[in-house]
């Protein structure tokens, strides 16, 4: 039988064990209540984690295994649907790890609307601007689209004034590339070009992350067809042909949303920039030509190019025909800047 | 001076304390590595938390403080932009706690495309269907929109066949309300009616969550103006007037996206259902009339109705004019169901 003194001498061990248990329970309770909070504060948590992910990947010498960063260069311009379009992108990008959103305003200055938006959104971002040159803005009194050779530019009516703006977002994308060259030396990453009203599925960014040189995948509702993109032989993994109905003669018959480029290549070829293409609708080739001899050298992704993970959706421009019936603008009481 | 025996007798206390520290450190390390994983697995985490939130709120007797559940009833229909539109909604809703997405297909059967989509998305959801009655489908050989009195319905050309479909999504919304009545008795919640191409900011759902009877807020790009919604006196919190240019004579001059209704009210008034409105564009009044005598009884939200947290965006329908140039459909090699 155990002597009563044994208990006495072990009493302090018993107290110690009690301490462990109590501390453990308190800790557990704290974590539980934190979990309840996180139900409500999930978005803040997400933002925090995203930011962490960004800063970690800025330190390439860090010991823990790193995933390459996705750098998304996206032009944007002022219009009534701009903020809702950007909000939907924000909601998508919040759940993408190691991601930097390079938003380039098509304007002579960066706007407060966009910088307030980016602060509130919480996705790690870089806010730039580059104006479309005045010579590409065509003033007109007619309601007709101007005709003539604009060297592959697209013309659209300004949403408020009566002139057409003919743009191809060359300046904005080059401004993004300038930032890439200045800030990503030695960082493992991939560069992708986005439109602010396209639809991106989260998985798309995981597919492009390990691009060796240039990767490629199908794009939904692009080039006038349901799906535009490569057709791949699943047994060899090689591209057999490109499914394009719009200008199949293009050297690189793919949409801007169809490919990503390893960021390293932009440091290796400092001259690689967008320029006005010789023929309409061949802007993609303007950048791809620096890195590829043939479109068949691209690395197919998305399960041998059988999955659609990006869609060339477009947001209809706002119909504001009733505005003139009101005495003052309908948004005069609105804290319009999204804070 | 402390006797050496004091230390001997306290040695076990010292061991106990060491145990506490070691356990604490192990625990900390586990949590740290979990945080690293969650960088990559954030989406899974989100899905998990969302689901937890849903199941917790299904048990109204649970002891921990509950937030009311948002039940969003949303009609949807097959078209080329359907999946991208739903994906963007999914990305938004993933970060909304205590949320149930009631997606009602405008079709005689639930489709595999939508059920696969919902499974993959991970937002807690209910998949229903309700077909628009045949009499509201107007067959026509002409490419013209049919004219005549369709009792407030809207007619659009079917995206593939040459007939017009005149719908107002009454059947789909009523099917959603049927589910609410069968499944939410005794659950604190709020019912909201959504469109699958609108834009919702996360904060909107927090604003509507504590609706007492019917809450209201401004909607961006609605009714032909930049903002449609109530004007509120910030000193009293009372609604002064409704800013509507489109049919300001409507009894409830608000958009479908402008209000939410406490779920309890649908149990109190089992007869409250949508019906064909007497006049065009007054569908909102069809449901509001059951719960309110006057639009001024609504509870204004969104910082005295000065913030836009929802936009009536529309996705342009897909342009598939090049499809005919191809020998086989452009999507024949695609695993089209989004899995
Ligand atoms: O030819 C072009 O420039 C564009 O044509 C198509 O795109 P599309 O749908 O016609 O154009 P938008 O979606 O209206 O605009 C593409 C991007 O440029 C931006 N943009 C548009 C218009 C403008 O005046 N300025 C401007 O920065 C948009 O915000 C958007 O992010 C392609 O998808 C784009 O990649 C290409 O840049
Ligand atoms: O009058 C109407 O019925 C609709 O008019 C406007 O909406 P609008 O932008 O014109 O319509 P859509 O956005 O094309 O459709 C509204 C919802 O109904 C669904 N829908 C549309 C068309 C259809 O044939 N079947 C169907 O279920 C859409 O997927 C969407 O979720 C209003 O915002 C809607 O709340 C209202 O239901």
XYZ file of C-alpha atoms in Angstrom, chain A residues 9-13 15-17 19-20 23-24 27-28 31 35-36 38-43 45-46 48-50 52-54 56 64 67 80-81 83-85 87-89 91-98 120 160 197-203 206 218 221-232 241 243-248 303-309 311 313-323 325-326 328-336 338-339, chain B residues 8-13 15-17 19-20 23-24 27-28 31 35-36 38-40 42-43 45-46 49-50 52-54 56 64-65 67 80-81 83-85 87-89 91-98 120 197-203 206 218 221-232 241 243-248 303-309 311 313-326 328-336 338-339:
224
model
C 5.224 14.872 -0.997
C 3.480 14.629 -4.348
C 0.877 17.278 -3.427
C 2.917 19.925 -5.180
C 3.185 17.756 -8.317
C -0.870 21.349 -7.834
C 1.477 21.717 -10.805
C -0.697 19.381 -12.874
C -2.038 24.525 -13.058
C -1.362 22.913 -16.439
C -4.106 27.155 -18.026
C -4.956 24.773 -20.850
C -6.403 28.920 -23.366
C -8.986 26.655 -24.963
C -9.496 30.148 -28.624
C -13.435 31.365 -33.191
C -16.873 32.814 -32.565
C -13.874 35.095 -36.370
C -17.312 34.089 -37.621
C -18.131 37.743 -37.697
C -14.623 39.036 -38.314
C -13.795 36.587 -41.039
C -13.188 39.278 -43.565
C -8.930 37.762 -40.741
C -8.770 37.166 -44.460
C -4.743 40.001 -42.374
C -3.715 36.644 -43.762
C -3.539 38.008 -47.278
C 0.943 38.419 -44.283
C 1.196 36.241 -47.381
C 2.322 39.229 -49.419
C 6.302 36.874 -46.494
C 9.466 28.426 -44.884
C 4.675 29.836 -53.266
C -20.661 54.296 -63.151
C -19.986 50.542 -63.022
C -16.683 50.437 -58.255
C -19.095 47.479 -58.424
C -16.809 45.804 -60.965
C -15.677 45.154 -55.636
C -16.426 41.838 -57.298
C -12.748 41.478 -58.215
C -14.092 39.598 -53.261
C -12.442 37.096 -55.616
C -8.844 38.131 -54.889
C -9.328 38.175 -51.074
C -9.149 34.384 -51.062
C -6.076 34.114 -53.322
C -2.806 33.666 -51.393
C 0.419 35.417 -52.434
C -11.000 49.314 -47.800
C -20.491 61.543 -70.094
C -15.004 43.079 -65.642
C -13.732 39.564 -66.415
C -14.554 36.599 -64.152
C -11.742 34.673 -62.471
C -12.181 31.400 -60.615
C -9.803 30.994 -57.633
C -8.235 27.854 -59.125
C -3.095 28.187 -58.622
C -8.981 28.233 -72.328
C -16.961 33.613 -74.011
C -13.975 35.062 -75.879
C -13.355 35.833 -79.535
C -17.034 35.379 -80.371
C -17.155 31.722 -79.274
C -18.072 29.822 -76.101
C -14.444 28.823 -75.489
C -11.252 30.037 -77.119
C -7.976 28.294 -76.330
C -5.587 25.438 -76.991
C -6.577 21.852 -77.754
C -4.175 19.506 -75.959
C -3.974 23.335 -82.229
C -9.393 26.729 -81.245
C -9.998 30.255 -82.524
C -12.700 31.407 -84.902
C -11.777 35.095 -84.673
C -8.697 35.658 -86.882
C -7.271 32.150 -86.691
C -6.267 19.856 -66.758
C -4.867 19.725 -70.323
C -6.904 22.822 -71.189
C -10.235 21.104 -70.571
C -11.443 23.399 -67.781
C -12.715 26.945 -68.036
C -11.430 29.004 -65.120
C -14.492 34.143 -68.611
C -17.572 38.622 -69.178
C -18.556 42.245 -69.804
C -20.617 44.502 -67.604
C -23.327 46.420 -69.484
C -22.794 50.130 -69.233
C -25.181 51.851 -66.844
C -28.491 53.092 -68.203
C -29.034 56.525 -66.608
C -31.833 57.795 -68.839
C -34.094 58.828 -65.941
C -31.483 61.041 -64.283
C -36.111 63.905 -64.535
C -34.611 64.732 -61.134
C -30.570 67.368 -58.407
C -28.264 64.462 -59.225
C -29.541 61.264 -57.630
C -26.245 60.726 -55.801
C -25.948 64.179 -54.217
C -26.747 62.837 -50.713
C -24.381 59.882 -51.052
C -20.985 59.636 -49.406
C -19.908 58.476 -52.801
C -16.653 54.012 -50.778
C -15.322 54.244 -47.198
C 13.982 20.148 -2.702
C 10.409 20.219 -1.580
C 9.472 22.666 -4.325
C 11.327 20.719 -7.061
C 8.111 19.056 -8.064
C 6.387 22.409 -8.310
C 8.712 20.309 -12.724
C 5.035 21.091 -12.905
C 5.763 24.611 -14.113
C 5.383 20.957 -17.984
C 3.054 23.946 -18.358
C 2.878 22.131 -23.343
C 2.227 25.789 -24.027
C 0.553 24.202 -28.547
C 1.880 27.492 -29.893
C -1.014 26.841 -34.049
C -1.511 29.335 -39.717
C 1.031 28.678 -42.464
C -4.158 28.174 -43.790
C -2.332 30.593 -46.095
C -2.760 28.049 -48.833
C -7.750 29.625 -46.798
C -10.597 28.802 -49.078
C -11.090 27.136 -44.038
C -13.601 29.676 -45.202
C -16.341 28.229 -41.131
C -19.261 29.139 -43.341
C -20.232 25.814 -39.185
C -21.971 29.157 -39.073
C -24.925 27.703 -40.930
C -24.876 26.620 -35.557
C -23.426 30.895 -27.641
C -24.588 34.257 -28.921
C -26.260 36.296 -35.267
C -23.587 31.295 -71.447
C -22.836 33.825 -68.693
C -21.673 30.113 -64.396
C -19.324 33.135 -64.381
C -22.101 35.226 -62.820
C -18.961 32.209 -59.493
C -18.664 35.904 -58.707
C -21.609 35.642 -56.314
C -16.742 34.517 -54.099
C -18.718 37.301 -52.431
C -20.890 35.031 -50.267
C -17.939 32.879 -49.074
C -16.958 35.670 -46.693
C -20.461 36.305 -45.318
C -21.154 34.540 -41.999
C -24.500 32.915 -41.220
C -17.815 23.082 -55.535
C -25.741 39.523 -61.852
C -26.078 42.220 -59.199
C -23.100 43.354 -57.086
C -23.220 42.976 -53.299
C -20.689 44.448 -50.891
C -20.077 42.284 -47.791
C -21.212 45.057 -45.454
C -24.347 43.013 -41.875
C -30.001 52.844 -51.564
C -27.479 52.146 -60.980
C -31.154 51.314 -60.537
C -34.337 52.732 -62.041
C -32.352 54.658 -64.668
C -30.435 56.765 -62.126
C -27.078 56.572 -60.349
C -28.749 55.887 -56.987
C -32.347 55.008 -56.153
C -33.436 54.879 -52.521
C -34.645 56.715 -49.433
C -33.466 60.147 -48.301
C -33.115 60.141 -44.510
C -38.712 60.950 -49.181
C -35.471 59.392 -54.570
C -36.976 57.691 -57.597
C -37.190 59.032 -61.133
C -38.718 55.865 -62.598
C -42.422 55.846 -61.698
C -42.212 57.949 -58.533
C -25.452 55.018 -42.431
C -28.811 56.817 -42.840
C -28.983 55.619 -46.450
C -25.859 57.511 -47.483
C -23.810 54.493 -48.556
C -24.188 52.345 -51.659
C -23.606 48.705 -50.781
C -25.512 47.818 -57.393
C -25.193 45.701 -62.429
C -26.041 43.652 -65.519
C -23.817 41.263 -67.397
C -23.903 41.743 -71.172
C -25.173 38.667 -72.924
C -22.448 36.650 -74.616
C -21.571 37.502 -78.233
C -21.114 34.152 -79.980
C -21.198 35.336 -83.590
C -17.999 33.498 -84.602
C -19.219 30.105 -83.434
C -20.669 29.291 -86.877
C -17.197 29.459 -88.434
C -16.067 26.389 -86.508
C -17.617 21.613 -84.151
C -18.852 23.590 -81.141
C -15.957 25.426 -79.498
C -16.691 23.779 -76.145
C -16.812 20.151 -77.355
C -13.462 19.297 -75.681
C -14.379 21.019 -72.417
C -15.388 19.224 -69.241
C -18.121 21.759 -69.167
C -17.549 22.971 -63.416
C -16.005 20.301 -61.181
